[in-house]
Amino acid sequence: MSNATLSRRPIRRFWGWGNDDAVLSAHEKSTLGTMLQALGTAYTEHPVPQLAEFVLPTPRVSPPAALVSQFSASPLDRLNHAGGKSYADCARMWLRQAPPVPDWVVYPENELAIVDILDWAQTHNVAVIPYGGGSSVCGGVEAAVGTSYAGVVSLDMERLSRVLEVDPVSRAARIQAGALGPELESQLKPHGLTLRHFPQSFEFSTLGGWIATRAGGHYATQTTHIDDFVESTRMVTPSGILQTRRLPASGAGPSPDRLVLGSEGTLGIVTEAWTRLQAPPQFRASAAVKFVDYLQAAQCVRVLAQSGLNPSNCRLLDAAETVSSGVGDGSHAILVLGFESADHPLQPWMARALELVADYGGRFDADAVARSMDGANTDEHRSGAAGAWRQAFLRMPYWRDPAVGMGVIMDTFETAVTWDRFPDFYANVKADVAHTIERVTGQEAWISCRLTHVYPDGPAPYFTFVARPADGSVASALAAWRDIKLAANAAIIDHGGTSTHHHAVGRDHRNAYEREVDPLFRAMLAAAKHRVDPHGILNPGVLFDPLHRTVGITGALAPRPKSQFSV
């Protein structure tokens, strides 16, 4: 059994976000230090986890002889596939107490290998966890499957990463599901086309992962989710291959793609998809708008969402969020507003949007807005507060890693709610979660919010919280996080939101999902799973239990004896 990884990609941190050689700049350390001062602690660096500190159990099953060269039991591969990148995933690694590790990690070379792996897994009662880029923050790829399986394998799609076909007339491409965001974009670029779906995890997430989790992208309106870009899908199940028809639209009964989208690896392995493409933008316009009153700013965003202007960026940061993003001092809310087009200049759209902004008391730098529209392909939109927010947004996961080792909880939860409920929702969710933070840590709560996506009928609020138990230990922080997460799940359902807008359900949101979704529909999904996965081997415990098996809520939020931090 070799200790060498079989991955052909750069080595990833098993204990945190990004590649193993990633470092924080001096400026980022300073920004993080300023945030931590508010918690009464200083920025310090602790020794990061090392492979040698983990003793992993011997694999319980043997791989099929014909595919053994594609199976790995190296410690690095198993630890990298033991979970995703949620706070709890990383904290357990910092504690040197890994989440349940898979017995094997398998890197199939092609679709036929996936078919053979699923046949073997059914025969030997082995659970299979589909794995794309491993960026899940909700327990979606964890090997926590209960006790009724003989073993667990993590099926990594990295070797199916090609753009197979491009249709320039219809502007679409057939792409293998294991392609990371940068990989698929680099292959589309010579064709003068782009998928242009940029979640925060873009660098470390795959097309198949986006489809399986209904991932949200960077567009704040219209094409907000990967759903809007999917033309057709292909999925390998234990009972056969499901191939949907490539069409621009159809009214032929319920859409099969809609069952694949959001299935979170419970029905099959997505191997490829046809996706809609577009020409890269040539024209951009951006503005950073300050508001004194956050709720008045939210009313402005509602009007923008209902105007038909369809801005590509319309993210509203409350005053506290501007501090954590390094774009403000906490005295104002900031709206990051943007438009882009491959076809035409954007002055009329931005001019009308700024008229609406002014109606609600928003203030902006007119000269900076004008500069952002100075001709095609300008980089001006990357400057100022809008550019600073974008850079902080992409780098925030890296800031979290050293904070975890300091016993600091830096985490988020996101949802969506209708506009009529939003003012009360915003206040009540913050109050409920703050109460739990203060109860379980003994420290004052710090919670911020931004609207990441907006629709004519409601926004998607995305909350960030930072907390630190009084003793500053990682163990206490993890125990406190569990209670805070449960409180957040309950609060968003109690006050009318969804369990997740774009992070998926996984294991960490399942208790909220079960309250949100009608039991009859969940029974329908379980029946569909039983048809394509009769032995219940695919990602058990995510969304629902397989028929005839009891898995329950496993992973970081599995029921356990109450700790001293429990509410």
mmCIF file of N, CA, C and O in Angstrom, residues 479-547:
data_model
loop_
_atom_site.group_PDB
_atom_site.id
_atom_site.type_symbol
_atom_site.label_atom_id
_atom_site.label_comp_id
_atom_site.label_asym_id
_atom_site.label_seq_id
_atom_site.Cartn_x
_atom_site.Cartn_y
_atom_site.Cartn_z
ATOM 1 N N ALA A 479 -17.137 22.892 20.109
ATOM 2 C CA ALA A 479 -18.361 22.588 20.853
ATOM 3 C C ALA A 479 -19.346 23.750 20.765
ATOM 4 O O ALA A 479 -20.552 23.562 20.594
ATOM 5 N N ALA A 480 -18.823 24.976 20.885
ATOM 6 C CA ALA A 480 -19.686 26.147 20.775
ATOM 7 C C ALA A 480 -20.248 26.284 19.372
ATOM 8 O O ALA A 480 -21.426 26.620 19.186
ATOM 9 N N TRP A 481 -19.415 26.034 18.356
ATOM 10 C CA TRP A 481 -19.875 26.125 16.964
ATOM 11 C C TRP A 481 -21.081 25.236 16.725
ATOM 12 O O TRP A 481 -22.013 25.630 16.033
ATOM 13 N N ARG A 482 -21.038 24.044 17.290
ATOM 14 C CA ARG A 482 -22.139 23.110 17.051
ATOM 15 C C ARG A 482 -23.461 23.700 17.515
ATOM 16 O O ARG A 482 -24.478 23.641 16.817
ATOM 17 N N ASP A 483 -23.480 24.312 18.686
ATOM 18 C CA ASP A 483 -24.717 24.890 19.198
ATOM 19 C C ASP A 483 -25.121 26.132 18.396
ATOM 20 O O ASP A 483 -26.297 26.386 18.176
ATOM 21 N N ILE A 484 -24.128 26.905 17.971
ATOM 22 C CA ILE A 484 -24.428 28.088 17.161
ATOM 23 C C ILE A 484 -25.026 27.662 15.820
ATOM 24 O O ILE A 484 -25.992 28.261 15.333
ATOM 25 N N LYS A 485 -24.456 26.625 15.215
ATOM 26 C CA LYS A 485 -24.961 26.143 13.923
ATOM 27 C C LYS A 485 -26.392 25.641 14.061
ATOM 28 O O LYS A 485 -27.249 25.930 13.199
ATOM 29 N N LEU A 486 -26.671 24.897 15.094
ATOM 30 C CA LEU A 486 -28.044 24.421 15.315
ATOM 31 C C LEU A 486 -28.997 25.593 15.523
ATOM 32 O O LEU A 486 -30.130 25.584 15.019
ATOM 33 N N ALA A 487 -28.540 26.613 16.232
ATOM 34 C CA ALA A 487 -29.379 27.795 16.449
ATOM 35 C C ALA A 487 -29.631 28.532 15.146
ATOM 36 O O ALA A 487 -30.747 29.018 14.888
ATOM 37 N N ALA A 488 -28.612 28.637 14.307
ATOM 38 C CA ALA A 488 -28.775 29.301 13.007
ATOM 39 C C ALA A 488 -29.742 28.522 12.123
ATOM 40 O O ALA A 488 -30.619 29.106 11.466
ATOM 41 N N ASN A 489 -29.597 27.197 12.082
ATOM 42 C CA ASN A 489 -30.530 26.375 11.305
ATOM 43 C C ASN A 489 -31.968 26.608 11.750
ATOM 44 O O ASN A 489 -32.876 26.746 10.929
ATOM 45 N N ALA A 490 -32.165 26.626 13.061
ATOM 46 C CA ALA A 490 -33.520 26.806 13.596
ATOM 47 C C ALA A 490 -34.041 28.207 13.298
ATOM 48 O O ALA A 490 -35.202 28.386 12.913
ATOM 49 N N ALA A 491 -33.191 29.222 13.450
ATOM 50 C CA ALA A 491 -33.632 30.605 13.290
ATOM 51 C C ALA A 491 -34.106 30.884 11.881
ATOM 52 O O ALA A 491 -35.140 31.534 11.669
ATOM 53 N N ILE A 492 -33.373 30.417 10.874
ATOM 54 C CA ILE A 492 -33.774 30.747 9.516
ATOM 55 C C ILE A 492 -35.077 30.042 9.125
ATOM 56 O O ILE A 492 -35.875 30.596 8.365
ATOM 57 N N ILE A 493 -35.317 28.860 9.665
ATOM 58 C CA ILE A 493 -36.594 28.188 9.389
ATOM 59 C C ILE A 493 -37.716 28.835 10.196
ATOM 60 O O ILE A 493 -38.802 29.108 9.677
ATOM 61 N N ASP A 494 -37.468 29.115 11.466
ATOM 62 C CA ASP A 494 -38.490 29.731 12.318
ATOM 63 C C ASP A 494 -38.993 31.054 11.745
ATOM 64 O O ASP A 494 -40.169 31.396 11.883
ATOM 65 N N HIS A 495 -38.111 31.806 11.103
ATOM 66 C CA HIS A 495 -38.472 33.144 10.635
ATOM 67 C C HIS A 495 -38.754 33.202 9.139
ATOM 68 O O HIS A 495 -38.839 34.294 8.573
ATOM 69 N N GLY A 496 -38.915 32.027 8.503
ATOM 70 C CA GLY A 496 -39.447 32.002 7.152
ATOM 71 C C GLY A 496 -38.456 31.872 6.028
ATOM 72 O O GLY A 496 -38.824 32.048 4.858
ATOM 73 N N GLY A 497 -37.192 31.543 6.311
ATOM 74 C CA GLY A 497 -36.199 31.405 5.261
ATOM 75 C C GLY A 497 -36.025 29.963 4.810
ATOM 76 O O GLY A 497 -36.699 29.048 5.295
ATOM 77 N N THR A 498 -35.103 29.762 3.867
ATOM 78 C CA THR A 498 -34.773 28.419 3.400
ATOM 79 C C THR A 498 -33.515 27.924 4.102
ATOM 80 O O THR A 498 -32.648 28.721 4.493
ATOM 81 N N SER A 499 -33.403 26.623 4.227
ATOM 82 C CA SER A 499 -32.252 26.033 4.913
ATOM 83 C C SER A 499 -30.943 26.336 4.193
ATOM 84 O O SER A 499 -29.879 26.341 4.815
ATOM 85 N N THR A 500 -30.989 26.593 2.903
ATOM 86 C CA THR A 500 -29.803 26.998 2.155
ATOM 87 C C THR A 500 -30.220 27.584 0.825
ATOM 88 O O THR A 500 -31.113 27.056 0.160
ATOM 89 N N HIS A 501 -29.568 28.671 0.441
ATOM 90 C CA HIS A 501 -29.808 29.261 -0.874
ATOM 91 C C HIS A 501 -28.845 28.712 -1.915
ATOM 92 O O HIS A 501 -29.219 28.508 -3.057
ATOM 93 N N HIS A 502 -27.588 28.446 -1.518
ATOM 94 C CA HIS A 502 -26.626 27.959 -2.511
ATOM 95 C C HIS A 502 -25.478 27.132 -1.938
ATOM 96 O O HIS A 502 -24.577 26.762 -2.679
ATOM 97 N N HIS A 503 -25.496 26.798 -0.666
ATOM 98 C CA HIS A 503 -24.424 25.983 -0.099
ATOM 99 C C HIS A 503 -24.769 24.505 -0.047
ATOM 100 O O HIS A 503 -23.939 23.702 0.358
ATOM 101 N N ALA A 504 -25.985 24.150 -0.372
ATOM 102 C CA ALA A 504 -26.469 22.767 -0.353
ATOM 103 C C ALA A 504 -26.893 22.347 1.055
ATOM 104 O O ALA A 504 -26.680 23.062 2.033
ATOM 105 N N VAL A 505 -27.481 21.153 1.142
ATOM 106 C CA VAL A 505 -28.003 20.637 2.410
ATOM 107 C C VAL A 505 -26.934 19.836 3.142
ATOM 108 O O VAL A 505 -26.634 20.085 4.310
ATOM 109 N N GLY A 506 -26.340 18.866 2.448
ATOM 110 C CA GLY A 506 -25.332 18.033 3.086
ATOM 111 C C GLY A 506 -25.871 17.357 4.331
ATOM 112 O O GLY A 506 -27.053 17.002 4.424
ATOM 113 N N ARG A 507 -25.013 17.214 5.315
ATOM 114 C CA ARG A 507 -25.423 16.677 6.608
ATOM 115 C C ARG A 507 -25.693 17.794 7.619
ATOM 116 O O ARG A 507 -26.525 17.642 8.497
ATOM 117 N N ASP A 508 -25.008 18.930 7.443
ATOM 118 C CA ASP A 508 -25.096 19.992 8.435
ATOM 119 C C ASP A 508 -26.415 20.759 8.386
ATOM 120 O O ASP A 508 -26.799 21.388 9.376
ATOM 121 N N HIS A 509 -27.105 20.759 7.253
ATOM 122 C CA HIS A 509 -28.375 21.477 7.146
ATOM 123 C C HIS A 509 -29.578 20.545 7.087
ATOM 124 O O HIS A 509 -30.700 21.003 6.898
ATOM 125 N N ARG A 510 -29.334 19.255 7.253
ATOM 126 C CA ARG A 510 -30.434 18.311 7.058
ATOM 127 C C ARG A 510 -31.555 18.518 8.068
ATOM 128 O O ARG A 510 -32.735 18.372 7.732
ATOM 129 N N ASN A 511 -31.235 18.851 9.318
ATOM 130 C CA ASN A 511 -32.310 19.015 10.298
ATOM 131 C C ASN A 511 -33.207 20.191 9.939
ATOM 132 O O ASN A 511 -34.413 20.179 10.184
ATOM 133 N N ALA A 512 -32.633 21.232 9.308
ATOM 134 C CA ALA A 512 -33.449 22.359 8.847
ATOM 135 C C ALA A 512 -34.211 21.988 7.583
ATOM 136 O O ALA A 512 -35.383 22.353 7.413
ATOM 137 N N TYR A 513 -33.570 21.275 6.687
ATOM 138 C CA TYR A 513 -34.212 20.826 5.449
ATOM 139 C C TYR A 513 -35.448 19.975 5.731
ATOM 140 O O TYR A 513 -36.479 20.111 5.068
ATOM 141 N N GLU A 514 -35.353 19.128 6.751
ATOM 142 C CA GLU A 514 -36.488 18.264 7.088
ATOM 143 C C GLU A 514 -37.678 19.068 7.601
ATOM 144 O O GLU A 514 -38.824 18.637 7.485
ATOM 145 N N ARG A 515 -37.430 20.239 8.167
ATOM 146 C CA ARG A 515 -38.530 21.118 8.589
ATOM 147 C C ARG A 515 -39.074 21.932 7.424
ATOM 148 O O ARG A 515 -40.235 22.329 7.423
ATOM 149 N N GLU A 516 -38.221 22.205 6.447
ATOM 150 C CA GLU A 516 -38.603 23.074 5.330
ATOM 151 C C GLU A 516 -39.417 22.355 4.255
ATOM 152 O O GLU A 516 -40.378 22.909 3.716
ATOM 153 N N VAL A 517 -39.013 21.133 3.927
ATOM 154 C CA VAL A 517 -39.564 20.442 2.766
ATOM 155 C C VAL A 517 -40.657 19.469 3.195
ATOM 156 O O VAL A 517 -40.508 18.732 4.172
ATOM 157 N N ASP A 518 -41.739 19.466 2.448
ATOM 158 C CA ASP A 518 -42.887 18.615 2.765
ATOM 159 C C ASP A 518 -42.456 17.150 2.866
ATOM 160 O O ASP A 518 -41.734 16.642 2.005
ATOM 161 N N PRO A 519 -42.894 16.433 3.911
ATOM 162 C CA PRO A 519 -42.505 15.031 4.071
ATOM 163 C C PRO A 519 -42.879 14.166 2.867
ATOM 164 O O PRO A 519 -42.157 13.217 2.540
ATOM 165 N N LEU A 520 -43.983 14.490 2.210
ATOM 166 C CA LEU A 520 -44.382 13.703 1.049
ATOM 167 C C LEU A 520 -43.356 13.832 -0.072
ATOM 168 O O LEU A 520 -43.029 12.853 -0.747
ATOM 169 N N PHE A 521 -42.832 15.034 -0.257
ATOM 170 C CA PHE A 521 -41.828 15.207 -1.305
ATOM 171 C C PHE A 521 -40.551 14.453 -0.948
ATOM 172 O O PHE A 521 -39.917 13.845 -1.819
ATOM 173 N N ARG A 522 -40.148 14.489 0.306
ATOM 174 C CA ARG A 522 -38.954 13.741 0.697
ATOM 175 C C ARG A 522 -39.160 12.243 0.502
ATOM 176 O O ARG A 522 -38.231 11.527 0.116
ATOM 177 N N ALA A 523 -40.377 11.766 0.727
ATOM 178 C CA ALA A 523 -40.684 10.357 0.466
ATOM 179 C C ALA A 523 -40.608 10.048 -1.028
ATOM 180 O O ALA A 523 -40.155 8.965 -1.430
ATOM 181 N N MET A 524 -41.053 10.998 -1.851
ATOM 182 C CA MET A 524 -40.940 10.826 -3.307
ATOM 183 C C MET A 524 -39.480 10.716 -3.728
ATOM 184 O O MET A 524 -39.122 9.867 -4.554
ATOM 185 N N LEU A 525 -38.630 11.571 -3.157
ATOM 186 C CA LEU A 525 -37.207 11.517 -3.485
ATOM 187 C C LEU A 525 -36.590 10.184 -3.033
ATOM 188 O O LEU A 525 -35.784 9.585 -3.754
ATOM 189 N N ALA A 526 -36.949 9.738 -1.846
ATOM 190 C CA ALA A 526 -36.424 8.465 -1.346
ATOM 191 C C ALA A 526 -36.841 7.309 -2.252
ATOM 192 O O ALA A 526 -36.061 6.376 -2.493
ATOM 193 N N ALA A 527 -38.064 7.379 -2.778
ATOM 194 C CA ALA A 527 -38.534 6.336 -3.693
ATOM 195 C C ALA A 527 -37.759 6.381 -5.005
ATOM 196 O O ALA A 527 -37.407 5.333 -5.572
ATOM 197 N N ALA A 528 -37.486 7.599 -5.506
ATOM 198 C CA ALA A 528 -36.688 7.724 -6.727
ATOM 199 C C ALA A 528 -35.280 7.177 -6.503
ATOM 200 O O ALA A 528 -34.716 6.487 -7.358
ATOM 201 N N LYS A 529 -34.721 7.473 -5.336
ATOM 202 C CA LYS A 529 -33.388 6.945 -5.020
ATOM 203 C C LYS A 529 -33.412 5.416 -4.995
ATOM 204 O O LYS A 529 -32.490 4.759 -5.504
ATOM 205 N N HIS A 530 -34.459 4.844 -4.417
ATOM 206 C CA HIS A 530 -34.531 3.388 -4.321
ATOM 207 C C HIS A 530 -34.566 2.748 -5.708
ATOM 208 O O HIS A 530 -34.041 1.645 -5.899
ATOM 209 N N ARG A 531 -35.152 3.459 -6.680
ATOM 210 C CA ARG A 531 -35.209 2.917 -8.038
ATOM 211 C C ARG A 531 -33.826 2.897 -8.685
ATOM 212 O O ARG A 531 -33.458 1.934 -9.367
ATOM 213 N N VAL A 532 -33.049 3.955 -8.506
ATOM 214 C CA VAL A 532 -31.746 4.021 -9.179
ATOM 215 C C VAL A 532 -30.609 3.516 -8.300
ATOM 216 O O VAL A 532 -29.543 3.161 -8.801
ATOM 217 N N ASP A 533 -30.823 3.476 -6.990
ATOM 218 C CA ASP A 533 -29.788 3.057 -6.034
ATOM 219 C C ASP A 533 -30.419 2.133 -5.005
ATOM 220 O O ASP A 533 -30.557 2.479 -3.836
ATOM 221 N N PRO A 534 -30.840 0.936 -5.428
ATOM 222 C CA PRO A 534 -31.640 0.073 -4.550
ATOM 223 C C PRO A 534 -30.938 -0.357 -3.273
ATOM 224 O O PRO A 534 -31.596 -0.668 -2.278
ATOM 225 N N HIS A 535 -29.616 -0.348 -3.262
ATOM 226 C CA HIS A 535 -28.878 -0.751 -2.066
ATOM 227 C C HIS A 535 -28.477 0.443 -1.205
ATOM 228 O O HIS A 535 -27.857 0.258 -0.144
ATOM 229 N N GLY A 536 -28.824 1.627 -1.655
ATOM 230 C CA GLY A 536 -28.586 2.821 -0.845
ATOM 231 C C GLY A 536 -27.122 3.123 -0.582
ATOM 232 O O GLY A 536 -26.760 3.551 0.518
ATOM 233 N N ILE A 537 -26.258 2.960 -1.603
ATOM 234 C CA ILE A 537 -24.821 3.124 -1.380
ATOM 235 C C ILE A 537 -24.338 4.554 -1.610
ATOM 236 O O ILE A 537 -23.244 4.914 -1.162
ATOM 237 N N LEU A 538 -25.132 5.394 -2.299
ATOM 238 C CA LEU A 538 -24.648 6.703 -2.715
ATOM 239 C C LEU A 538 -24.901 7.776 -1.657
ATOM 240 O O LEU A 538 -26.049 8.076 -1.326
ATOM 241 N N ASN A 539 -23.828 8.321 -1.121
ATOM 242 C CA ASN A 539 -23.847 9.430 -0.165
ATOM 243 C C ASN A 539 -24.962 9.316 0.878
ATOM 244 O O ASN A 539 -25.759 10.245 1.069
ATOM 245 N N PRO A 540 -25.027 8.193 1.573
ATOM 246 C CA PRO A 540 -26.098 8.013 2.568
ATOM 247 C C PRO A 540 -26.009 9.026 3.695
ATOM 248 O O PRO A 540 -24.921 9.351 4.174
ATOM 249 N N GLY A 541 -27.153 9.547 4.110
ATOM 250 C CA GLY A 541 -27.212 10.536 5.177
ATOM 251 C C GLY A 541 -27.365 11.953 4.680
ATOM 252 O O GLY A 541 -27.664 12.859 5.464
ATOM 253 N N VAL A 542 -27.150 12.176 3.390
ATOM 254 C CA VAL A 542 -27.355 13.492 2.796
ATOM 255 C C VAL A 542 -28.784 13.575 2.268
ATOM 256 O O VAL A 542 -29.264 12.646 1.606
ATOM 257 N N LEU A 543 -29.482 14.656 2.569
ATOM 258 C CA LEU A 543 -30.873 14.913 2.180
ATOM 259 C C LEU A 543 -31.870 14.025 2.908
ATOM 260 O O LEU A 543 -32.827 14.509 3.501
ATOM 261 N N PHE A 544 -31.667 12.710 2.858
ATOM 262 C CA PHE A 544 -32.637 11.781 3.469
ATOM 263 C C PHE A 544 -31.957 10.424 3.630
ATOM 264 O O PHE A 544 -30.901 10.174 3.043
ATOM 265 N N ASP A 545 -32.561 9.551 4.404
ATOM 266 C CA ASP A 545 -32.048 8.190 4.538
ATOM 267 C C ASP A 545 -32.514 7.335 3.363
ATOM 268 O O ASP A 545 -33.644 7.480 2.890
ATOM 269 N N PRO A 546 -31.655 6.414 2.873
ATOM 270 C CA PRO A 546 -32.127 5.449 1.886
ATOM 271 C C PRO A 546 -33.249 4.597 2.480
ATOM 272 O O PRO A 546 -33.301 4.371 3.693
ATOM 273 N N LEU A 547 -34.161 4.155 1.623
ATOM 274 C CA LEU A 547 -35.210 3.254 2.105
ATOM 275 C C LEU A 547 -34.572 1.993 2.687
ATOM 276 O O LEU A 547 -33.584 1.483 2.170
#
